[in-house]
Short mmCIF file of C-alpha atoms in Angstrom, two decimals:
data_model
loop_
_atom_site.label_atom_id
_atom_site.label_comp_id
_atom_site.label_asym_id
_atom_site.label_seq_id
_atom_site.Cartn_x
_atom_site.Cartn_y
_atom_site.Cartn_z
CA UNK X 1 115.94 76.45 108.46
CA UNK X 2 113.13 76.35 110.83
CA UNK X 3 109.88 76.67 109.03
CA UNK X 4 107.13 78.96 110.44
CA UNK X 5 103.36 79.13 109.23
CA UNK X 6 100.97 81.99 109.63
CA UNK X 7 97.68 82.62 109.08
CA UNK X 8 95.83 86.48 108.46
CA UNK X 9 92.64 87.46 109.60
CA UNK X 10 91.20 90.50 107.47
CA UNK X 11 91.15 90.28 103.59
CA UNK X 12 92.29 94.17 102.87
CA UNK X 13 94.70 95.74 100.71
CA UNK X 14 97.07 95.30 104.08
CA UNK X 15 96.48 92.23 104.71
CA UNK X 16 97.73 91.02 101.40
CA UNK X 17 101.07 93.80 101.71
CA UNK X 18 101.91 91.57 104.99
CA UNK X 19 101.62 88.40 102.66
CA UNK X 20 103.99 89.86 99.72
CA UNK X 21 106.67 91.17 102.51
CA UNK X 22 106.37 87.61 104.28
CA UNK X 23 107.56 85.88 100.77
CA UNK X 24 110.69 87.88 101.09
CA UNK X 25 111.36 86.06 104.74
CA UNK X 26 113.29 82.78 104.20
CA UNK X 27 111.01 79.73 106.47
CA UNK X 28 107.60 81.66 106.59
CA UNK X 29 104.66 79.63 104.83
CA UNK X 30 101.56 80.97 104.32
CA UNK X 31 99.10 78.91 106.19
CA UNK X 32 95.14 79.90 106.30
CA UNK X 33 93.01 83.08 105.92
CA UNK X 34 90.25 83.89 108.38
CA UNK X 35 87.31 86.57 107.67
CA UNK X 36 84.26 87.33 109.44
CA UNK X 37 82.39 86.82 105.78
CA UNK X 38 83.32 83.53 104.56
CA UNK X 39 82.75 84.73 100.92
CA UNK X 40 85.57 87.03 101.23
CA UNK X 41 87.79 84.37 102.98
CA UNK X 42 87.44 82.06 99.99
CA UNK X 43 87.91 84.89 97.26
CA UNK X 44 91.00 86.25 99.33
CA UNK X 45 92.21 82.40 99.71
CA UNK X 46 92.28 81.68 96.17
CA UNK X 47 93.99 85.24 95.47
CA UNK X 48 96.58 84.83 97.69
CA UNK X 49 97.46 81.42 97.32
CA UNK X 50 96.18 80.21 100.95
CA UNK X 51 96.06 76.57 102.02
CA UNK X 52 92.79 76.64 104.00
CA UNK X 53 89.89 78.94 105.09
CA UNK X 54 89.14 79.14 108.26
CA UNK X 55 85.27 79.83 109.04
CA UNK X 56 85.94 80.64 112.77
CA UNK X 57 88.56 82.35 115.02
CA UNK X 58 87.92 79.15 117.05
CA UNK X 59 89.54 77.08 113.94
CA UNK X 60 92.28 79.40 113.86
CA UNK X 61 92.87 78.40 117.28
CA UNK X 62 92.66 74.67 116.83
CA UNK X 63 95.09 74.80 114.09
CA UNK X 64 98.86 74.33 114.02
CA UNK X 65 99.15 77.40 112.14
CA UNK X 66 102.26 78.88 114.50
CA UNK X 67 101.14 83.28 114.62
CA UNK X 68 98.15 84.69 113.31
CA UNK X 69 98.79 88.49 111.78
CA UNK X 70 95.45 90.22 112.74
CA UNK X 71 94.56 93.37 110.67
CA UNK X 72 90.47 93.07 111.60
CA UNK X 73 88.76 96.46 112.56
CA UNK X 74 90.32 98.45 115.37
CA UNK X 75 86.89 97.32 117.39
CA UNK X 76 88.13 93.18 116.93
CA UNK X 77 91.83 93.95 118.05
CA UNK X 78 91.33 93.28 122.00
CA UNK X 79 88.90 90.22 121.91
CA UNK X 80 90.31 88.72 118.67
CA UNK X 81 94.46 88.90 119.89
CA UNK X 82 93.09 88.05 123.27
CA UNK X 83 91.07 84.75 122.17
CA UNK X 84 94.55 83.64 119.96
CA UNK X 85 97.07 84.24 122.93
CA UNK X 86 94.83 82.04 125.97
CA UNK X 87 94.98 79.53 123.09
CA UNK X 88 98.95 80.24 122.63
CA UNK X 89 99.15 81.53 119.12
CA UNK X 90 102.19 84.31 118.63
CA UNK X 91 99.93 87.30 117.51
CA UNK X 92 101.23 90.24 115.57
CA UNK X 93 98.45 92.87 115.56
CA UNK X 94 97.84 96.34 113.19
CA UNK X 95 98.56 99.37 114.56
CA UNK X 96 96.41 100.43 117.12
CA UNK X 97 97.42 97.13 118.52
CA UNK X 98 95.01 98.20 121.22
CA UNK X 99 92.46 101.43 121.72
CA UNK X 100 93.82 101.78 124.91
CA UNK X 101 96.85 101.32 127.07
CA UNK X 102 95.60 99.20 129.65
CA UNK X 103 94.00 96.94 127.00
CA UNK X 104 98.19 96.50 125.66
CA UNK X 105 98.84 95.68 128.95
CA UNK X 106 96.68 93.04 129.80
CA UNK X 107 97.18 91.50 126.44
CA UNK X 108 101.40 91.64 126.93
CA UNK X 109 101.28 90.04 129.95
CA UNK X 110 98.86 87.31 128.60
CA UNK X 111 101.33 87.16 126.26
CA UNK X 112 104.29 86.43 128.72
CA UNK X 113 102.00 84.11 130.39
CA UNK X 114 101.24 81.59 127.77
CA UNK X 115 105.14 81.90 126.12
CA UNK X 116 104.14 83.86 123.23
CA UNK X 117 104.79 86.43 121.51
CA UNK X 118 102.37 89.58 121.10
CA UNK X 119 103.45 92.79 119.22
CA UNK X 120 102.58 96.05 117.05
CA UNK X 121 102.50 95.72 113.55
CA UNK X 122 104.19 99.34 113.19
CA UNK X 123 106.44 99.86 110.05
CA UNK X 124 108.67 102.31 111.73
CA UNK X 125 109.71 100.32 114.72
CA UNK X 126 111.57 97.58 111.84
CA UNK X 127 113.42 99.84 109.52
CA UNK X 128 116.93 100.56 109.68
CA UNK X 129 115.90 103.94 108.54
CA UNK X 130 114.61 104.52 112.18
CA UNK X 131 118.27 104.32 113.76
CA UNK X 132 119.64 106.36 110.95
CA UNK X 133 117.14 108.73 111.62
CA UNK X 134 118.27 109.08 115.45
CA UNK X 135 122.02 109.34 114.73
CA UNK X 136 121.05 112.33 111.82
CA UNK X 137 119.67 114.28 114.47
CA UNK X 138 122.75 113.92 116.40
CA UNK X 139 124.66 116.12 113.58
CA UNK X 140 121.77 119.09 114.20
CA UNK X 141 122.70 120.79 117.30
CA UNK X 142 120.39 122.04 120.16
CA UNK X 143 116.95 120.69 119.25
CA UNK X 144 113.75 122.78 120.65
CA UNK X 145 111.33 121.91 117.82
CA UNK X 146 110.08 119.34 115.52
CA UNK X 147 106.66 118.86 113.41
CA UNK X 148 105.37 115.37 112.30
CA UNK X 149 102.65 115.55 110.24
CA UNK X 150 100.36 112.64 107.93
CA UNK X 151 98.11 114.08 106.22
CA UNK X 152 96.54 111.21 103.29
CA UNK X 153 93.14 112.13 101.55
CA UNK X 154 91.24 108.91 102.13
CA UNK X 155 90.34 106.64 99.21
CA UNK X 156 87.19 106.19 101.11
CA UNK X 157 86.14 109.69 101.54
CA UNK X 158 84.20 110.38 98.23
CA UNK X 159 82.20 107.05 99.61
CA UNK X 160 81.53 108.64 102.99
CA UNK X 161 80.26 111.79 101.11
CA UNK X 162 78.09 109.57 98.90
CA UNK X 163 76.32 108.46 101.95
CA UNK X 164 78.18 105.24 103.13
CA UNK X 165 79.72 104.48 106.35
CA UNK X 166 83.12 102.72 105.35
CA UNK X 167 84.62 101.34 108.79
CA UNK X 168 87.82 104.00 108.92
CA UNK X 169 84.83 106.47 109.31
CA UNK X 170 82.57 104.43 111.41
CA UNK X 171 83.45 105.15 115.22
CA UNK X 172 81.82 101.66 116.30
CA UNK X 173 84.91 100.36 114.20
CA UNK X 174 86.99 102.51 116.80
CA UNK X 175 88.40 104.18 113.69
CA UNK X 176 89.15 107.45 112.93
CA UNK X 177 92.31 109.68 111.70
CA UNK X 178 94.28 109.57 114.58
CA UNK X 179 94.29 105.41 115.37
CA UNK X 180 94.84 105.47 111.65
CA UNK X 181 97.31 108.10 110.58
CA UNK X 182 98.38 110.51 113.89
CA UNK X 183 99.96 106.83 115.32
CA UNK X 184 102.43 107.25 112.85
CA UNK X 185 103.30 110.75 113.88
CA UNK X 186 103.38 109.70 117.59
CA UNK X 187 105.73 107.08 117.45
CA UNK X 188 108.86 109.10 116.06
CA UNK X 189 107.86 112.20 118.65
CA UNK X 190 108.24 109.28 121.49
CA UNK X 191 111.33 107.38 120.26
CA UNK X 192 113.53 110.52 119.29
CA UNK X 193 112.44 112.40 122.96
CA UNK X 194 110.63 110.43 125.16
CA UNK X 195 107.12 110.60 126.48
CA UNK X 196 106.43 114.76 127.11
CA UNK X 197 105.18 116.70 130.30
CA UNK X 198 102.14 117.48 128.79
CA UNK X 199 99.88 117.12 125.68
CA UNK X 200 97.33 119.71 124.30
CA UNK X 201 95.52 118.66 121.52
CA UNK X 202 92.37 119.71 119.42
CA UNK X 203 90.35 117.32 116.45
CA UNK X 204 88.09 117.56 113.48
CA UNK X 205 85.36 115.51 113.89
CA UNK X 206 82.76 114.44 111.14
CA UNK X 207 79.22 113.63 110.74
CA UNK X 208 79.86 110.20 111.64
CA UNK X 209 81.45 111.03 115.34
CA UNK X 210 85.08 110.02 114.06
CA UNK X 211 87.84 112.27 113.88
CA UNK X 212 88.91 113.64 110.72
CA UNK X 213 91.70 115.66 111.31
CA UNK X 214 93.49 116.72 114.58
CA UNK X 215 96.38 117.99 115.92
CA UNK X 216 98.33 118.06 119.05
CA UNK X 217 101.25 119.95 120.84
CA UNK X 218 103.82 118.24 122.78
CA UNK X 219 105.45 119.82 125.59
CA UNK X 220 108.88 119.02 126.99
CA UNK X 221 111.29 120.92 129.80
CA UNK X 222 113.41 121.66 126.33
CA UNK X 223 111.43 121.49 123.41
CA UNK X 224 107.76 121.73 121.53
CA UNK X 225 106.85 118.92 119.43
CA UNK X 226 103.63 119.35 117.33
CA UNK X 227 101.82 116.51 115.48
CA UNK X 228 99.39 116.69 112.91
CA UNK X 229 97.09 114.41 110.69
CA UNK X 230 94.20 114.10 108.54
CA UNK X 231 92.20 111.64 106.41
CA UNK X 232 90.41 114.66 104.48
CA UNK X 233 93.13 116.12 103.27
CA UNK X 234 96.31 115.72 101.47
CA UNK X 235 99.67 116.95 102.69
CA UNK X 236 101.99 118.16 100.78
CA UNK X 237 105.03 119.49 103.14
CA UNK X 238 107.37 117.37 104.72
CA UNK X 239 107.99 116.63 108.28
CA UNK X 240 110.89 118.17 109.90
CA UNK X 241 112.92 118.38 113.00
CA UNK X 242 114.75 121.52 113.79
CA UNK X 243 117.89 122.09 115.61
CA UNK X 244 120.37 125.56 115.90
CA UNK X 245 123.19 123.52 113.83
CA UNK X 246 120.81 122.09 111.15
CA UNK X 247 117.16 120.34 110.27
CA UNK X 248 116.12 116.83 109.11
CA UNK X 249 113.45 116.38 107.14
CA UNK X 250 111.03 113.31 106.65
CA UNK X 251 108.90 113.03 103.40
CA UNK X 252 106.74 110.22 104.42
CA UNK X 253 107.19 110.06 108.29
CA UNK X 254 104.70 106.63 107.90
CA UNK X 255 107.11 104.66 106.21
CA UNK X 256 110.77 107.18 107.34
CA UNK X 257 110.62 107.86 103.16
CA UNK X 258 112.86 110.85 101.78
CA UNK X 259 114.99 111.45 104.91
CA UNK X 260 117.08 114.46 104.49
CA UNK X 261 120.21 116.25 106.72
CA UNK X 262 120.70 119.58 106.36
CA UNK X 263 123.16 121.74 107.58
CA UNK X 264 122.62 125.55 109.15
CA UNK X 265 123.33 126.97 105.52
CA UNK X 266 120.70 124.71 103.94
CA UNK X 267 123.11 122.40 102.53
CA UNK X 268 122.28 118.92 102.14
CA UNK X 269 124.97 117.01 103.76
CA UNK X 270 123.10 113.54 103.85
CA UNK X 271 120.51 111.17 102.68
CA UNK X 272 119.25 108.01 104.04
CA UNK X 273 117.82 105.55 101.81
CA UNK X 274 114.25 104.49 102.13
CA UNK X 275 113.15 101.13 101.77
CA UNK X 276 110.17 100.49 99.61
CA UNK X 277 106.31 99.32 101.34
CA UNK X 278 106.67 95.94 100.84
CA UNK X 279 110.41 95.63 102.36
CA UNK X 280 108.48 97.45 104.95
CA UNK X 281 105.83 94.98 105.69
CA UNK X 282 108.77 92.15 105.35
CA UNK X 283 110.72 93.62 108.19
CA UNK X 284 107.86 93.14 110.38
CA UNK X 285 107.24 89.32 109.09
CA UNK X 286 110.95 88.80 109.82
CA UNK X 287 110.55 90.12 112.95
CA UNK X 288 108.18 88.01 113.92
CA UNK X 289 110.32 85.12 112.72
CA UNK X 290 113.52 85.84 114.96
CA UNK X 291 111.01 86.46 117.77
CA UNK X 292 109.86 82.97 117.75
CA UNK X 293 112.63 81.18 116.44
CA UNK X 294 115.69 82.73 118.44
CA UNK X 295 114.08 84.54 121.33
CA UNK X 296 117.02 84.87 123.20
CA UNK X 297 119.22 87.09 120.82
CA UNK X 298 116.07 89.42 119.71
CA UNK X 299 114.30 89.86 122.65
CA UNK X 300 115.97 93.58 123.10
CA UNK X 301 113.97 94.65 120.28
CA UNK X 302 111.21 92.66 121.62
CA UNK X 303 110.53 94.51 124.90
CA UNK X 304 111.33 97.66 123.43
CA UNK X 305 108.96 97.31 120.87
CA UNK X 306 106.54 96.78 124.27
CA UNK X 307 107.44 99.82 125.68
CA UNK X 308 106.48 102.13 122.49
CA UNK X 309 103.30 100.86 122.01
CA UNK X 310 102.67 101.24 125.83
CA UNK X 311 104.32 104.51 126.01
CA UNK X 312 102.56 105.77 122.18
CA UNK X 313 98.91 104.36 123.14
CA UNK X 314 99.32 106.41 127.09
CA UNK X 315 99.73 109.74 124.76
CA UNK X 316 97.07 109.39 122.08
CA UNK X 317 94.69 108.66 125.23
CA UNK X 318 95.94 112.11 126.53
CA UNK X 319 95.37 113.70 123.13
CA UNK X 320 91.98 112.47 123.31
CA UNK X 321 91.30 113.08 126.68
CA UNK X 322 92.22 116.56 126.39
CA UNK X 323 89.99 116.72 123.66
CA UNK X 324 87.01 115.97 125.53
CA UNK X 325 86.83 112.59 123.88
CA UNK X 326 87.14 109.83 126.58
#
């Protein structure tokens, strides 16, 4: 078996959920840890059983580490993935891969340019769940509405409140709830029905400029899909998608978690297993392995991964747009 090394830049709680799914994909080695404070790098190092710090992204470069998973601020995404593909490193990037579409775009094609490979690390694009998902709403008749909604009280609210300026709530981090949790709710609105006529949307801001909260409506020849989010607040009601012969229902739309198919009665007539957050973060890992290691038979999911985060980052910039935002 082909063995792969990678190396992470960012030392968060996600950063080190990446690592523990990556141990579960057979010829990945953990390689090197980059962080813009080296103090961090070398605590993070030692904790996660790293073989070097790196003190630069230029040294990252240099290396024969083979991808780099980048999970930096949302402000580092476009120069950092940019500096790693012109020196031909695979890149997978956090979602928002990009703050804006034509930043993807630039960065893809770099990507094709240089042999490479250059993607979104979004869980819902690697789960099996997402394909048992579209054949459930097969079973549900005419479909005309659906809700998607993340709503997650932040862990770093009470510090916001306190008076500090943690980066999800700092807008030169290019943070805020929808990059962070209304992605998530985008994503299954685009895959299950395709990009829609037109977007109206409305959001929360705080203090700090960011968005809090928002919310957004949809609008296809056929159907209303609504979207909702928010990092003050946390939801309790599922998601759900709503046809005349039935409803599905999504208890963690984020991660496709507590799927349900109900019939027109309210019967449940199915439910599709979930897979737990750090089979999650392995799918993505593994993805990233057959990517560079058998191109040819993988590169379906490839390109269509491509398209979503092309297709997902042209409607938030409507939703934001609309908003007065941009």
């Amino acid at each position: 078996m082909q063995e792969i090394k990678y190396s992470v830049i960012g030392t968060s709680w996600i950063t080190n959920s990446f690592i523990e799914g990556a141990k579960l994909v057979d010829g990945l080695q953990l390689d090197g840890v980059y962080s813009r404070s080296e103090e961090k790098g070398n605590a993070f190092a030692q904790a996660v059983g790293a073989k070097r710090v790196f003190k630069s992204i230029e040294e990252v470069a240099d290396s024969d580490t083979d991808f780099v998973y980048v999970a930096s601020p949302n402000s580092c995404h476009y120069e950092q993935c940019k500096f790693l593909l012109e020196n031909k490193k695979h890149v997978i990037c956090e979602k928002p891969v990009t703050v804006t579409s034509e930043e993807f775009s630039k960065l893809f094609f770099l990507a094709e340019e240089n042999n490479v490979r250059y993607f979104e690390a979004i869980m819902y694009m690697h789960t099996s769940a997402r394909y048992a998902l579209k054949e459930a709403i097969q079973s549900i008749g005419n479909i005309t509405s659906a809700h998607f909604d993340y709503s997650q009280l932040s862990s770093k609210y009470d510090m916001l409140l306190s008076g500090g300026l943690p980066n999800i709530f700092n807008p030169e981090m290019k943070a805020g709830a929808l990059n962070d949790l209304g992605i998530y709710c985008v994503y299954p609105a685009i895959d299950l029905f395709g990009e829609p006529q037109e977007v109206t949307a409305l959001q929360h801001f705080l203090f700090t400029g960011v968005d809090g909260a928002g919310s957004a409506i949809l609008k296809y020849k056929d159907k209303i899909i609504t979207v909702s989010y928010s990092k003050v607040a946390e939801g309790r009601a599922p998601s759900q998608i709503l046809g005349d012969e039935g409803a599905v229902t999504i208890d963690a739309v984020s991660q496709l978690k507590g799927i349900k198919n109900f019939d027109k009665k309210g019967n449940i007539i199915d439910e599709i297993a979930s897979e737990d957050k750090i089979t999650l973060m392995s799918n993505e890992a593994r993805s990233m392995y057959n990517f560079i290691t058998d191109f040819e038979h993988n590169k379906g999911l490839y390109y269509e991964c491509a398209t979503m985060s092309q297709k997902v980052l042209n409607c938030m910039e409507k939703m934001r747009t609309d908003n007065g935002t941009e």
